[in-house]
């Protein structure tokens, strides 16, 4: 089922997400719905708060980028209770980011190129690993959502001031996008 994407201004996007228990009901259905929603909205990542759930679940599908980044051919993965344990700040890069919850807004964000994460996969097997490259960036973006942050929190105060009117428009429901959304209540 394709779910609506919650837009900037929705309170759930600024609420810290909770880990989910092993017996969380219908987790497989939720993950399937999140991937279907992600595909329908042409995104590469989606966190549960973006569909209105303050829980630590995110899905990432980098297969759509495999023509330019062949190492991600077939990459489609769910992350349950993910946490970033460590940032390797020895190398960073700036790259333009966008977000399904912030339609029409794109800004350069500086992030570490390498992170150490722990998470459970869709079968609830635990993993702890170092991740680098584009996947590390997408993980940081999606896992930020789980910690009540958005990429606009990672830009300079000047850039944030320059997009202030666009952010205000989002909170008023004044935006266009090609996927289902749930704008903030006015």
mmCIF file of C-alpha atoms in Angstrom:
data_model
loop_
_atom_site.group_PDB
_atom_site.id
_atom_site.type_symbol
_atom_site.label_atom_id
_atom_site.label_comp_id
_atom_site.label_asym_id
_atom_site.label_seq_id
_atom_site.Cartn_x
_atom_site.Cartn_y
_atom_site.Cartn_z
ATOM 1 C CA UNK A 1 0.000 0.000 0.000
ATOM 2 C CA UNK A 2 1.315 3.434 -0.925
ATOM 3 C CA UNK A 3 1.300 5.651 2.146
ATOM 4 C CA UNK A 4 1.290 9.464 2.231
ATOM 5 C CA UNK A 5 4.603 11.194 2.936
ATOM 6 C CA UNK A 6 4.456 13.580 5.896
ATOM 7 C CA UNK A 7 5.582 17.071 4.935
ATOM 8 C CA UNK A 8 7.769 19.512 6.881
ATOM 9 C CA UNK A 9 5.749 21.000 9.720
ATOM 10 C CA UNK A 10 4.223 17.681 10.771
ATOM 11 C CA UNK A 11 5.110 17.200 14.478
ATOM 12 C CA UNK A 12 6.145 13.539 14.016
ATOM 13 C CA UNK A 13 9.133 14.691 11.948
ATOM 14 C CA UNK A 14 10.542 16.445 15.030
ATOM 15 C CA UNK A 15 9.853 13.614 17.483
ATOM 16 C CA UNK A 16 12.647 11.212 18.430
ATOM 17 C CA UNK A 17 11.803 7.673 17.305
ATOM 18 C CA UNK A 18 11.711 4.673 19.600
ATOM 19 C CA UNK A 19 13.304 1.261 19.097
ATOM 20 C CA UNK A 20 10.749 -1.416 18.316
ATOM 21 C CA UNK A 21 10.447 -4.767 20.133
ATOM 22 C CA UNK A 22 11.079 -8.144 18.494
ATOM 23 C CA UNK A 23 7.329 -8.853 18.470
ATOM 24 C CA UNK A 24 6.353 -5.613 16.691
ATOM 25 C CA UNK A 25 3.130 -6.512 14.835
ATOM 26 C CA UNK A 26 3.082 -6.739 11.022
ATOM 27 C CA UNK A 27 6.640 -5.455 10.583
ATOM 28 C CA UNK A 28 6.970 -7.240 7.234
ATOM 29 C CA UNK A 29 3.839 -5.527 5.931
ATOM 30 C CA UNK A 30 5.125 -2.154 7.135
ATOM 31 C CA UNK A 31 8.459 -2.685 5.377
ATOM 32 C CA UNK A 32 6.711 -3.740 2.154
ATOM 33 C CA UNK A 33 4.482 -0.647 2.335
ATOM 34 C CA UNK A 34 7.492 1.587 2.948
ATOM 35 C CA UNK A 35 9.311 0.177 -0.100
ATOM 36 C CA UNK A 36 6.163 0.581 -2.223
ATOM 37 C CA UNK A 37 5.794 4.178 -1.011
ATOM 38 C CA UNK A 38 9.481 4.860 -1.676
ATOM 39 C CA UNK A 39 9.236 3.503 -5.227
ATOM 40 C CA UNK A 40 6.060 5.494 -5.951
ATOM 41 C CA UNK A 41 7.732 8.705 -4.785
ATOM 42 C CA UNK A 42 11.025 8.153 -6.698
ATOM 43 C CA UNK A 43 13.141 8.333 -3.563
ATOM 44 C CA UNK A 44 16.189 6.380 -2.417
ATOM 45 C CA UNK A 45 15.391 6.319 1.298
ATOM 46 C CA UNK A 46 12.412 6.576 3.618
ATOM 47 C CA UNK A 47 12.242 6.663 7.415
ATOM 48 C CA UNK A 48 9.165 5.700 9.444
ATOM 49 C CA UNK A 49 8.546 9.254 10.766
ATOM 50 C CA UNK A 50 8.044 10.297 7.139
ATOM 51 C CA UNK A 51 4.944 8.092 7.081
ATOM 52 C CA UNK A 52 3.788 9.231 10.507
ATOM 53 C CA UNK A 53 5.357 6.548 12.735
ATOM 54 C CA UNK A 54 7.868 7.578 15.439
ATOM 55 C CA UNK A 55 9.674 4.218 15.329
ATOM 56 C CA UNK A 56 13.231 3.289 14.298
ATOM 57 C CA UNK A 57 12.639 1.757 10.864
ATOM 58 C CA UNK A 58 14.114 2.951 7.563
ATOM 59 C CA UNK A 59 14.307 1.528 4.051
ATOM 60 C CA UNK A 60 16.933 2.297 1.423
ATOM 61 C CA UNK A 61 16.817 1.389 -2.272
ATOM 62 C CA UNK A 62 19.950 2.331 -4.190
ATOM 63 C CA UNK A 63 19.268 0.031 -7.150
ATOM 64 C CA UNK A 64 17.737 3.034 -8.940
ATOM 65 C CA UNK A 65 21.239 4.545 -9.024
ATOM 66 C CA UNK A 66 22.989 1.415 -10.296
ATOM 67 C CA UNK A 67 23.502 2.768 -13.806
ATOM 68 C CA UNK A 68 25.821 5.446 -12.378
ATOM 69 C CA UNK A 69 26.877 3.488 -9.277
ATOM 70 C CA UNK A 70 27.051 -0.189 -10.350
ATOM 71 C CA UNK A 71 28.110 -1.301 -6.864
ATOM 72 C CA UNK A 72 24.506 -0.690 -5.754
ATOM 73 C CA UNK A 73 22.881 -3.001 -8.329
ATOM 74 C CA UNK A 74 20.095 -4.835 -6.478
ATOM 75 C CA UNK A 75 20.667 -2.883 -3.233
ATOM 76 C CA UNK A 76 17.360 -2.721 -1.363
ATOM 77 C CA UNK A 77 17.469 -3.018 2.391
ATOM 78 C CA UNK A 78 15.417 -2.395 5.516
ATOM 79 C CA UNK A 79 17.036 -1.181 8.733
ATOM 80 C CA UNK A 80 15.352 -1.936 12.050
ATOM 81 C CA UNK A 81 16.427 -0.043 15.209
ATOM 82 C CA UNK A 82 19.429 1.528 13.458
ATOM 83 C CA UNK A 83 21.875 3.716 15.336
ATOM 84 C CA UNK A 84 25.044 5.473 14.234
ATOM 85 C CA UNK A 85 27.736 4.491 16.722
ATOM 86 C CA UNK A 86 30.616 6.527 15.353
ATOM 87 C CA UNK A 87 31.416 9.139 12.727
ATOM 88 C CA UNK A 88 34.802 9.037 11.016
ATOM 89 C CA UNK A 89 35.349 12.784 10.625
ATOM 90 C CA UNK A 90 38.732 12.368 8.941
ATOM 91 C CA UNK A 91 37.063 12.763 5.527
ATOM 92 C CA UNK A 92 33.901 14.667 4.692
ATOM 93 C CA UNK A 93 32.246 15.741 1.493
ATOM 94 C CA UNK A 94 29.542 18.181 0.477
ATOM 95 C CA UNK A 95 26.720 16.925 -1.679
ATOM 96 C CA UNK A 96 23.305 18.253 -2.589
ATOM 97 C CA UNK A 97 20.500 16.545 -0.715
ATOM 98 C CA UNK A 98 16.758 16.615 -1.049
ATOM 99 C CA UNK A 99 14.025 14.991 0.989
ATOM 100 C CA UNK A 100 10.584 13.596 0.242
ATOM 101 C CA UNK A 101 9.314 15.544 3.283
ATOM 102 C CA UNK A 102 10.760 18.790 1.884
ATOM 103 C CA UNK A 103 9.580 18.822 -1.750
ATOM 104 C CA UNK A 104 11.354 21.358 -3.922
ATOM 105 C CA UNK A 105 14.195 22.051 -1.471
ATOM 106 C CA UNK A 106 17.755 20.946 -2.235
ATOM 107 C CA UNK A 107 20.860 22.088 -0.360
ATOM 108 C CA UNK A 108 24.505 21.072 -0.068
ATOM 109 C CA UNK A 109 25.161 19.157 3.125
ATOM 110 C CA UNK A 110 28.589 18.272 4.509
ATOM 111 C CA UNK A 111 28.733 14.793 6.026
ATOM 112 C CA UNK A 112 31.423 12.302 7.041
ATOM 113 C CA UNK A 113 32.229 9.805 4.285
ATOM 114 C CA UNK A 114 32.368 6.888 6.726
ATOM 115 C CA UNK A 115 30.241 5.819 9.714
ATOM 116 C CA UNK A 116 29.924 2.848 12.041
ATOM 117 C CA UNK A 117 26.352 1.620 12.448
ATOM 118 C CA UNK A 118 24.398 -1.049 14.243
ATOM 119 C CA UNK A 119 20.993 -2.248 13.105
ATOM 120 C CA UNK A 120 18.788 -5.275 12.605
ATOM 121 C CA UNK A 121 17.873 -6.468 9.116
ATOM 122 C CA UNK A 122 14.334 -7.423 8.063
ATOM 123 C CA UNK A 123 14.855 -10.902 9.563
ATOM 124 C CA UNK A 124 15.852 -9.229 12.866
ATOM 125 C CA UNK A 125 19.477 -10.354 12.617
ATOM 126 C CA UNK A 126 21.839 -7.887 14.305
ATOM 127 C CA UNK A 127 24.659 -6.191 12.404
ATOM 128 C CA UNK A 128 27.435 -3.807 13.335
ATOM 129 C CA UNK A 129 29.636 -2.462 10.542
ATOM 130 C CA UNK A 130 31.536 0.429 9.012
ATOM 131 C CA UNK A 131 29.792 1.908 5.971
ATOM 132 C CA UNK A 132 31.247 4.385 3.496
ATOM 133 C CA UNK A 133 30.471 6.187 0.271
ATOM 134 C CA UNK A 134 27.021 7.119 -0.930
ATOM 135 C CA UNK A 135 25.327 4.532 1.304
ATOM 136 C CA UNK A 136 26.855 6.208 4.372
ATOM 137 C CA UNK A 137 25.373 9.540 3.252
ATOM 138 C CA UNK A 138 21.907 8.066 2.689
ATOM 139 C CA UNK A 139 22.041 6.275 6.043
ATOM 140 C CA UNK A 140 22.981 9.505 7.817
ATOM 141 C CA UNK A 141 20.107 11.327 6.094
ATOM 142 C CA UNK A 142 17.527 8.635 6.929
ATOM 143 C CA UNK A 143 18.789 7.924 10.443
ATOM 144 C CA UNK A 144 18.690 11.683 11.136
ATOM 145 C CA UNK A 145 14.912 11.434 10.664
ATOM 146 C CA UNK A 146 14.817 8.828 13.432
ATOM 147 C CA UNK A 147 16.575 11.280 15.743
ATOM 148 C CA UNK A 148 14.149 14.137 14.930
ATOM 149 C CA UNK A 149 16.561 15.895 12.546
ATOM 150 C CA UNK A 150 16.281 16.872 8.891
ATOM 151 C CA UNK A 151 18.969 17.775 6.382
ATOM 152 C CA UNK A 152 18.080 21.463 6.677
ATOM 153 C CA UNK A 153 19.383 21.295 10.258
ATOM 154 C CA UNK A 154 22.827 20.575 8.780
ATOM 155 C CA UNK A 155 23.089 23.663 6.565
ATOM 156 C CA UNK A 156 24.506 27.071 7.475
ATOM 157 C CA UNK A 157 22.297 29.653 9.198
ATOM 158 C CA UNK A 158 22.630 31.841 6.091
ATOM 159 C CA UNK A 159 21.377 29.089 3.755
ATOM 160 C CA UNK A 160 18.568 28.329 6.176
ATOM 161 C CA UNK A 161 17.553 31.996 6.196
ATOM 162 C CA UNK A 162 17.551 31.988 2.378
ATOM 163 C CA UNK A 163 15.070 29.072 2.246
ATOM 164 C CA UNK A 164 12.884 30.344 5.096
ATOM 165 C CA UNK A 165 10.041 31.361 2.758
ATOM 166 C CA UNK A 166 10.084 27.927 1.081
ATOM 167 C CA UNK A 167 9.878 26.231 4.470
ATOM 168 C CA UNK A 168 6.982 28.491 5.472
ATOM 169 C CA UNK A 169 5.178 27.606 2.236
ATOM 170 C CA UNK A 170 5.528 23.887 3.064
ATOM 171 C CA UNK A 171 3.945 24.431 6.485
ATOM 172 C CA UNK A 172 1.051 26.175 4.753
ATOM 173 C CA UNK A 173 0.570 23.303 2.316
ATOM 174 C CA UNK A 174 1.781 25.391 -0.632
ATOM 175 C CA UNK A 175 3.881 22.938 -2.641
ATOM 176 C CA UNK A 176 3.583 20.564 -5.568
ATOM 177 C CA UNK A 177 4.841 17.044 -5.876
ATOM 178 C CA UNK A 178 3.926 13.898 -7.769
ATOM 179 C CA UNK A 179 3.413 11.601 -4.774
ATOM 180 C CA UNK A 180 0.836 11.317 -1.990
ATOM 181 C CA UNK A 181 1.482 13.632 0.934
ATOM 182 C CA UNK A 182 0.095 14.611 4.293
ATOM 183 C CA UNK A 183 0.634 18.353 4.749
ATOM 184 C CA UNK A 184 0.758 19.893 8.229
ATOM 185 C CA UNK A 185 -2.511 21.072 9.700
ATOM 186 C CA UNK A 186 -3.012 24.790 9.478
#
